[in-house]
Amino acid sequence: MNPSTPYRCAVIGNPIAHSLSPDIHHAFAQALDLPVQYERILCTADDFDNRVAEFFAQGGRGLNITVPFKERAFTLSQKHCQPRAQLAGAVNTLWVADQQLHGDNTDGEGLVVDLQRLGKELKGQRVLLIGAGGAARGVALPLLAAGAQSLKIINRSPERAHQLLQQLEQQLTQQPLGSQPSLASGGLQDTAGQWDVVINATSASLDNDRPEHGTISYASQALAYDMVYGAKPTAFMQTAQQQGAAQCVDGLGMLVEQAASSFAIWFGQRPPTTAIRAQLRQQLFSSS
Ligand code: NDP
């Protein structure tokens, strides 16, 4: 490649102006000394398929997908997408290989890597996952693949939690893991048990709200993780602290790590994440 021609990458969604992805990916590229130009693409539902095709026809290297197009991206890349994206029914990373569009969902890997950074290896851990929307669907299989001993999915609409559990069981029948984790699902009050890791994968925190879950019994050294991030601890994190969680963390680290996983798919190298995470945390504090 001519060093003056940067690799083109982008994030596509609607709205898109708020996306931190260009900052994150430019920091990765700088750290690895790769010429990357990463843009935001605003598009409408009618235009999505054409914009994706056009991006890759013009030599685009990698595309991130955000709200509301992750399911559309899954449909486009379904023939060549990873099992974790199949379960999620959603794709946040697209690329072309052998002239075919490929898709993956890096949310789960991003979460697992961030949990490891926080000292939480999932092997043998009891995990309570709150939520059954796109984010929960994206992380369920990776949490089990990372060794969780048990996983309970609870949701405001319990039937969605049951449905996700059924799909997870089906996937595990087709592609079994080394161990057999114990799986359960229920409504928000079904919190019985003791938990090492509790993950809020609902969007309640975006409205400064929290899921009205039953009392949670946190094991010693337990970690509570909210996928939403902000300048202050979320209402979920505050409740978790009151109910005994030893560590309460927001999802900024997951945001950066899922981006690092996309970058690694496109460029074959996982970039360092510490500096950009610290920079974004600082930006969040200063903008509050
Ligand atoms: P969806 O819209 O697909 O799902 C929303 C989920 O939240 C559903 O389970 C819904 O329950 C639940 N919910 C919403 N409001 C409430 C409430 N007040 N009380 C209880 N449950 C509630 O969203 P996503 O799954 O795509 O995203 C969830 C969150 O995760 C978002 O806030 C998103 O920003 C964040 N996220 C963060 C990432 C990161 O990198 N840090 C990556 C991906 C997502 P019901 O089914 O009953 O409606």
CSV table of C-alpha atoms and ligand atoms in Angstrom, one decimal:
chain,number,residue,atom,x,y,z
A,1,MET,CA,0.0,0.0,0.0
A,2,ASN,CA,1.1,3.5,-0.7
A,3,PRO,CA,1.9,4.9,2.7
A,4,SER,CA,0.1,8.1,1.8
A,5,THR,CA,-3.2,6.2,1.2
A,6,PRO,CA,-4.7,5.4,4.6
A,7,TYR,CA,-6.8,2.4,5.3
A,8,ARG,CA,-10.4,3.5,5.4
A,9,CYS,CA,-12.6,2.4,8.3
A,10,ALA,CA,-15.9,3.8,9.5
A,11,VAL,CA,-18.8,3.5,11.9
A,12,ILE,CA,-22.3,3.7,10.4
A,13,GLY,CA,-25.5,4.4,12.3
A,14,ASN,CA,-28.2,6.9,13.0
A,15,PRO,CA,-27.6,9.1,15.0
A,16,ILE,CA,-23.8,9.0,14.6
A,17,ALA,CA,-22.4,12.4,15.6
A,18,HIS,CA,-21.9,11.3,19.3
A,19,SER,CA,-19.9,8.2,18.4
A,20,LEU,CA,-16.5,7.9,20.1
A,21,SER,CA,-15.3,5.3,17.7
A,22,PRO,CA,-13.2,7.6,15.5
A,23,ASP,CA,-11.3,8.8,18.6
A,24,ILE,CA,-10.8,5.3,19.8
A,25,HIS,CA,-9.6,3.9,16.5
A,26,HIS,CA,-7.4,6.8,15.6
A,27,ALA,CA,-5.7,6.3,19.0
A,28,PHE,CA,-5.2,2.6,18.2
A,29,ALA,CA,-3.8,3.4,14.8
A,30,GLN,CA,-1.4,5.9,16.2
A,31,ALA,CA,-0.2,3.5,18.9
A,32,LEU,CA,0.5,0.8,16.2
A,33,ASP,CA,1.8,3.3,13.7
A,34,LEU,CA,-0.8,2.4,11.0
A,35,PRO,CA,-2.3,4.9,8.6
A,36,VAL,CA,-6.0,4.8,9.3
A,37,GLN,CA,-8.7,7.2,8.4
A,38,TYR,CA,-11.9,6.4,10.4
A,39,GLU,CA,-15.1,8.3,9.6
A,40,ARG,CA,-18.7,8.5,10.8
A,41,ILE,CA,-21.3,7.6,8.2
A,42,LEU,CA,-24.9,8.8,8.9
A,43,CYS,CA,-27.4,6.8,6.9
A,44,THR,CA,-31.1,6.1,6.7
A,45,ALA,CA,-32.8,2.7,6.8
A,46,ASP,CA,-33.5,2.8,3.1
A,47,ASP,CA,-29.9,3.5,2.3
A,48,PHE,CA,-28.1,1.1,4.6
A,49,ASP,CA,-27.4,-1.9,2.3
A,50,ASN,CA,-26.2,0.4,-0.5
A,51,ARG,CA,-23.9,2.4,1.8
A,52,VAL,CA,-22.3,-0.8,3.1
A,53,ALA,CA,-21.8,-2.1,-0.4
A,54,GLU,CA,-20.4,1.2,-1.6
A,55,PHE,CA,-18.0,1.4,1.3
A,56,PHE,CA,-16.4,-1.9,0.5
A,57,ALA,CA,-16.5,-1.5,-3.2
A,58,GLN,CA,-14.4,1.7,-2.7
A,59,GLY,CA,-11.8,-0.4,-0.8
A,60,GLY,CA,-13.0,0.2,2.8
A,61,ARG,CA,-11.1,-2.0,5.2
A,62,GLY,CA,-13.6,-2.3,8.1
A,63,LEU,CA,-16.9,-1.1,9.2
A,64,ASN,CA,-18.5,-0.8,12.7
A,65,ILE,CA,-22.2,-0.8,12.9
A,66,THR,CA,-24.2,0.9,15.6
A,67,VAL,CA,-27.8,1.6,16.5
A,68,PRO,CA,-30.2,0.9,14.8
A,69,PHE,CA,-28.5,-1.2,12.1
A,70,LYS,CA,-26.8,-4.1,13.9
A,71,GLU,CA,-29.6,-6.6,13.0
A,72,ARG,CA,-29.5,-5.4,9.3
A,73,ALA,CA,-25.7,-6.0,9.3
A,74,PHE,CA,-26.3,-9.5,10.6
A,75,THR,CA,-28.7,-10.2,7.8
A,76,LEU,CA,-26.2,-8.9,5.2
A,77,SER,CA,-23.4,-11.0,6.6
A,78,GLN,CA,-25.3,-14.0,7.9
A,79,LYS,CA,-23.6,-16.5,5.5
A,80,HIS,CA,-20.2,-15.7,7.0
A,81,CYS,CA,-20.6,-14.7,10.5
A,82,GLN,CA,-19.3,-16.0,13.8
A,83,PRO,CA,-21.4,-18.2,16.2
A,84,ARG,CA,-21.4,-15.4,18.8
A,85,ALA,CA,-22.9,-13.1,16.2
A,86,GLN,CA,-25.4,-15.7,15.2
A,87,LEU,CA,-26.7,-16.0,18.8
A,88,ALA,CA,-26.8,-12.2,19.1
A,89,GLY,CA,-28.6,-11.9,15.8
A,90,ALA,CA,-26.6,-8.7,15.6
A,91,VAL,CA,-23.3,-7.7,14.0
A,92,ASN,CA,-21.1,-4.7,15.0
A,93,THR,CA,-18.1,-5.4,12.8
A,94,LEU,CA,-18.0,-6.0,9.0
A,95,TRP,CA,-15.1,-6.8,6.7
A,96,VAL,CA,-14.6,-8.4,3.3
A,97,ALA,CA,-12.5,-11.5,2.9
A,98,ASP,CA,-12.4,-13.8,-0.3
A,99,GLN,CA,-14.8,-11.3,-1.8
A,100,GLN,CA,-17.4,-12.2,0.8
A,101,LEU,CA,-18.9,-10.0,3.5
A,102,HIS,CA,-18.0,-11.3,6.9
A,103,GLY,CA,-19.6,-10.2,10.2
A,104,ASP,CA,-18.9,-10.5,13.9
A,105,ASN,CA,-20.1,-9.2,17.2
A,106,THR,CA,-17.2,-8.1,19.5
A,107,ASP,CA,-19.3,-6.9,22.4
A,108,GLY,CA,-18.9,-10.1,24.4
A,109,GLU,CA,-15.2,-10.3,23.8
A,110,GLY,CA,-14.9,-6.7,24.8
A,111,LEU,CA,-16.7,-7.3,28.1
A,112,VAL,CA,-14.7,-10.5,28.9
A,113,VAL,CA,-11.4,-8.7,28.2
A,114,ASP,CA,-12.5,-5.8,30.4
A,115,LEU,CA,-13.5,-8.1,33.2
A,116,GLN,CA,-10.1,-9.7,33.0
A,117,ARG,CA,-8.4,-6.3,33.2
A,118,LEU,CA,-10.4,-5.7,36.3
A,119,GLY,CA,-9.1,-9.0,37.8
A,120,LYS,CA,-12.2,-11.1,37.2
A,121,GLU,CA,-11.3,-14.3,35.4
A,122,LEU,CA,-14.7,-15.9,34.6
A,123,LYS,CA,-13.6,-19.5,35.2
A,124,GLY,CA,-15.9,-21.0,37.9
A,125,GLN,CA,-17.8,-17.8,38.4
A,126,ARG,CA,-21.6,-17.4,39.0
A,127,VAL,CA,-22.9,-14.8,36.6
A,128,LEU,CA,-26.2,-12.9,36.8
A,129,LEU,CA,-27.0,-11.1,33.5
A,130,ILE,CA,-29.8,-8.5,33.7
A,131,GLY,CA,-31.4,-7.7,30.3
A,132,ALA,CA,-32.2,-9.7,27.2
A,133,GLY,CA,-31.8,-7.1,24.5
A,134,GLY,CA,-29.1,-6.9,21.8
A,135,ALA,CA,-26.3,-6.3,24.3
A,136,ALA,CA,-27.2,-9.3,26.5
A,137,ARG,CA,-27.5,-11.5,23.4
A,138,GLY,CA,-24.1,-10.4,22.4
A,139,VAL,CA,-22.4,-11.3,25.6
A,140,ALA,CA,-24.2,-14.5,26.8
A,141,LEU,CA,-22.1,-17.0,24.8
A,142,PRO,CA,-18.7,-15.3,25.3
A,143,LEU,CA,-19.3,-15.3,29.1
A,144,LEU,CA,-19.9,-19.0,29.0
A,145,ALA,CA,-17.0,-19.6,26.6
A,146,ALA,CA,-14.8,-17.7,29.0
A,147,GLY,CA,-15.6,-20.4,31.7
A,148,ALA,CA,-18.5,-19.1,33.7
A,149,GLN,CA,-19.8,-21.9,35.9
A,150,SER,CA,-23.4,-20.7,35.8
A,151,LEU,CA,-25.4,-18.0,34.0
A,152,LYS,CA,-28.8,-16.7,34.9
A,153,ILE,CA,-30.5,-14.3,32.6
A,154,ILE,CA,-33.2,-12.1,34.1
A,155,ASN,CA,-35.3,-9.5,32.3
A,156,ARG,CA,-38.2,-7.1,32.8
A,157,SER,CA,-40.1,-9.1,30.1
A,158,PRO,CA,-39.2,-12.6,31.4
A,159,GLU,CA,-40.3,-14.3,28.1
A,160,ARG,CA,-37.4,-12.6,26.3
A,161,ALA,CA,-35.0,-14.0,28.9
A,162,HIS,CA,-36.5,-17.5,28.5
A,163,GLN,CA,-36.2,-17.1,24.7
A,164,LEU,CA,-32.5,-16.1,24.9
A,165,LEU,CA,-31.8,-19.0,27.2
A,166,GLN,CA,-33.5,-21.5,24.8
A,167,GLN,CA,-31.4,-20.1,21.9
A,168,LEU,CA,-28.3,-20.3,24.0
A,169,GLU,CA,-29.0,-24.0,24.9
A,170,GLN,CA,-29.6,-24.8,21.3
A,171,GLN,CA,-26.3,-23.2,20.3
A,172,LEU,CA,-24.5,-25.1,23.0
A,173,THR,CA,-26.0,-28.4,21.7
A,174,GLN,CA,-24.6,-27.6,18.3
A,175,GLN,CA,-21.2,-26.4,19.6
A,176,PRO,CA,-20.7,-27.7,23.1
A,177,LEU,CA,-18.2,-26.1,25.4
A,178,GLY,CA,-15.6,-28.1,27.4
A,179,SER,CA,-17.7,-27.8,30.6
A,180,GLN,CA,-21.4,-27.8,31.1
A,181,PRO,CA,-22.5,-24.6,32.7
A,182,SER,CA,-25.7,-24.4,34.7
A,183,LEU,CA,-28.2,-22.1,32.9
A,184,ALA,CA,-31.4,-20.4,34.1
A,185,SER,CA,-33.7,-17.5,33.2
A,186,GLY,CA,-36.4,-15.4,34.9
A,187,GLY,CA,-37.9,-12.1,35.7
A,188,LEU,CA,-36.2,-9.2,37.5
A,189,GLN,CA,-37.2,-10.6,40.9
A,190,ASP,CA,-35.6,-14.0,40.2
A,191,THR,CA,-32.3,-13.1,41.8
A,192,ALA,CA,-32.1,-16.0,44.3
A,193,GLY,CA,-28.5,-17.4,44.7
A,194,GLN,CA,-25.1,-15.9,45.3
A,195,TRP,CA,-23.3,-14.1,42.5
A,196,ASP,CA,-19.7,-13.4,41.7
A,197,VAL,CA,-20.4,-11.2,38.7
A,198,VAL,CA,-23.6,-9.2,38.1
A,199,ILE,CA,-23.9,-7.4,34.7
A,200,ASN,CA,-26.5,-4.8,33.9
A,201,ALA,CA,-27.1,-5.1,30.2
A,202,THR,CA,-30.3,-3.1,30.3
A,203,SER,CA,-30.6,0.4,28.9
A,204,ALA,CA,-32.2,1.7,32.1
A,205,SER,CA,-29.1,3.7,33.1
A,206,LEU,CA,-29.5,5.8,29.9
A,207,ASP,CA,-32.6,7.3,31.6
A,208,ASN,CA,-30.8,7.6,35.0
A,209,ASP,CA,-33.0,4.7,36.0
A,210,ARG,CA,-32.2,1.2,37.2
A,211,PRO,CA,-33.8,-2.2,36.6
A,212,GLU,CA,-36.1,-2.9,39.5
A,213,HIS,CA,-34.4,-6.2,40.3
A,214,GLY,CA,-34.8,-8.2,43.5
A,215,THR,CA,-32.2,-8.0,46.2
A,216,ILE,CA,-28.9,-9.4,45.0
A,217,SER,CA,-26.7,-11.5,47.3
A,218,TYR,CA,-23.1,-10.6,46.2
A,219,ALA,CA,-20.4,-13.1,47.0
A,220,SER,CA,-17.2,-11.8,48.6
A,221,GLN,CA,-15.0,-10.0,46.0
A,222,ALA,CA,-18.1,-9.8,43.7
A,223,LEU,CA,-18.1,-7.4,40.8
A,224,ALA,CA,-21.1,-5.4,39.5
A,225,TYR,CA,-20.8,-4.1,36.0
A,226,ASP,CA,-23.0,-1.6,34.2
A,227,MET,CA,-22.6,-1.6,30.4
A,228,VAL,CA,-23.6,2.0,30.3
A,229,TYR,CA,-20.9,4.5,31.2
A,230,GLY,CA,-20.8,8.1,32.4
A,231,ALA,CA,-19.1,10.6,34.6
A,232,LYS,CA,-20.9,9.4,37.7
A,233,PRO,CA,-21.7,5.9,39.1
A,234,THR,CA,-25.1,4.8,37.7
A,235,ALA,CA,-28.1,4.1,39.9
A,236,PHE,CA,-27.5,0.4,39.3
A,237,MET,CA,-23.9,0.7,40.5
A,238,GLN,CA,-25.0,2.6,43.6
A,239,THR,CA,-27.6,-0.1,44.5
A,240,ALA,CA,-24.9,-2.7,43.9
A,241,GLN,CA,-22.6,-1.0,46.4
A,242,GLN,CA,-25.4,-0.8,49.0
A,243,GLN,CA,-26.1,-4.5,48.4
A,244,GLY,CA,-22.5,-5.6,49.0
A,245,ALA,CA,-20.7,-5.6,45.7
A,246,ALA,CA,-16.9,-5.3,46.3
A,247,GLN,CA,-16.3,-3.6,43.0
A,248,CYS,CA,-18.7,-1.5,40.9
A,249,VAL,CA,-17.6,-0.6,37.3
A,250,ASP,CA,-19.2,1.1,34.3
A,251,GLY,CA,-18.9,0.0,30.6
A,252,LEU,CA,-16.3,2.4,29.3
A,253,GLY,CA,-13.7,-0.3,29.3
A,254,MET,CA,-16.0,-2.6,27.4
A,255,LEU,CA,-16.6,0.1,24.8
A,256,VAL,CA,-12.8,0.4,24.3
A,257,GLU,CA,-12.1,-3.3,24.3
A,258,GLN,CA,-14.9,-4.2,21.8
A,259,ALA,CA,-13.4,-1.6,19.5
A,260,ALA,CA,-9.9,-3.2,20.0
A,261,SER,CA,-11.4,-6.5,19.0
A,262,SER,CA,-12.8,-5.0,15.8
A,263,PHE,CA,-9.4,-3.4,15.1
A,264,ALA,CA,-7.7,-6.8,15.6
A,265,ILE,CA,-10.1,-8.4,13.1
A,266,TRP,CA,-9.3,-5.8,10.5
A,267,PHE,CA,-5.5,-5.4,11.1
A,268,GLY,CA,-4.4,-8.7,12.8
A,269,GLN,CA,-3.0,-6.9,15.8
A,270,ARG,CA,-4.8,-6.0,19.1
A,271,PRO,CA,-4.0,-2.4,20.0
A,272,PRO,CA,-3.1,-1.2,23.5
A,273,THR,CA,-6.1,0.3,25.3
A,274,THR,CA,-4.9,1.9,28.6
A,275,ALA,CA,-4.1,5.4,27.3
A,276,ILE,CA,-7.3,5.9,25.3
A,277,ARG,CA,-9.5,4.5,28.1
A,278,ALA,CA,-7.9,7.0,30.5
A,279,GLN,CA,-8.3,9.8,28.0
A,280,LEU,CA,-12.0,9.1,27.5
A,281,ARG,CA,-12.5,8.9,31.2
A,282,GLN,CA,-11.0,12.3,31.6
A,283,GLN,CA,-13.2,13.6,28.8
A,284,LEU,CA,-16.3,12.3,30.6
A,285,PHE,CA,-15.3,14.0,33.8
A,286,SER,CA,-14.6,17.3,32.1
A,287,SER,CA,-17.8,17.3,30.2
A,288,SER,CA,-20.0,16.7,33.3
B,1,NDP,P1,-32.0,-3.0,23.7
B,1,NDP,O1,-32.9,-1.9,23.4
B,1,NDP,O2,-31.8,-4.1,22.7
B,1,NDP,O3,-32.5,-3.8,25.0
B,1,NDP,C1,-32.8,-3.0,26.2
B,1,NDP,C2,-32.9,-3.9,27.4
B,1,NDP,O4,-33.0,-3.1,28.5
B,1,NDP,C3,-34.1,-4.9,27.4
B,1,NDP,O5,-33.7,-6.1,28.1
B,1,NDP,C4,-35.1,-4.1,28.2
B,1,NDP,O6,-36.1,-4.9,28.8
B,1,NDP,C5,-34.2,-3.5,29.2
B,1,NDP,N1,-34.8,-2.3,29.9
B,1,NDP,C6,-34.9,-1.0,29.3
B,1,NDP,N2,-35.3,-0.2,30.2
B,1,NDP,C7,-35.5,-0.9,31.4
B,1,NDP,C8,-35.9,-0.5,32.7
B,1,NDP,N3,-36.3,0.7,33.0
B,1,NDP,N4,-35.9,-1.5,33.6
B,1,NDP,C9,-35.6,-2.7,33.3
B,1,NDP,N5,-35.1,-3.1,32.1
B,1,NDP,C10,-35.1,-2.2,31.1
B,1,NDP,O7,-30.6,-2.4,24.0
B,1,NDP,P2,-29.2,-3.0,24.0
B,1,NDP,O8,-29.3,-4.4,24.6
B,1,NDP,O9,-28.6,-2.9,22.6
B,1,NDP,O10,-28.3,-2.1,24.9
B,1,NDP,C11,-28.4,-2.1,26.3
B,1,NDP,C12,-27.5,-1.1,26.9
B,1,NDP,O11,-26.1,-1.6,26.8
B,1,NDP,C13,-27.5,0.2,26.2
B,1,NDP,O12,-27.7,1.2,27.3
B,1,NDP,C14,-26.2,0.4,25.5
B,1,NDP,O13,-25.8,1.7,25.6
B,1,NDP,C15,-25.3,-0.5,26.4
B,1,NDP,N6,-24.2,-1.1,25.6
B,1,NDP,C16,-22.9,-0.8,25.9
B,1,NDP,C17,-21.9,-1.3,25.2
B,1,NDP,C18,-20.5,-0.9,25.7
B,1,NDP,O14,-19.6,-1.2,24.9
B,1,NDP,N7,-20.3,-0.4,26.8
B,1,NDP,C19,-22.0,-2.2,24.1
B,1,NDP,C20,-23.4,-2.5,23.8
B,1,NDP,C21,-24.5,-1.9,24.5
B,1,NDP,P3,-37.4,-5.4,28.0
B,1,NDP,O15,-37.0,-6.6,27.2
B,1,NDP,O16,-38.3,-5.8,29.1
B,1,NDP,O17,-37.9,-4.3,27.2
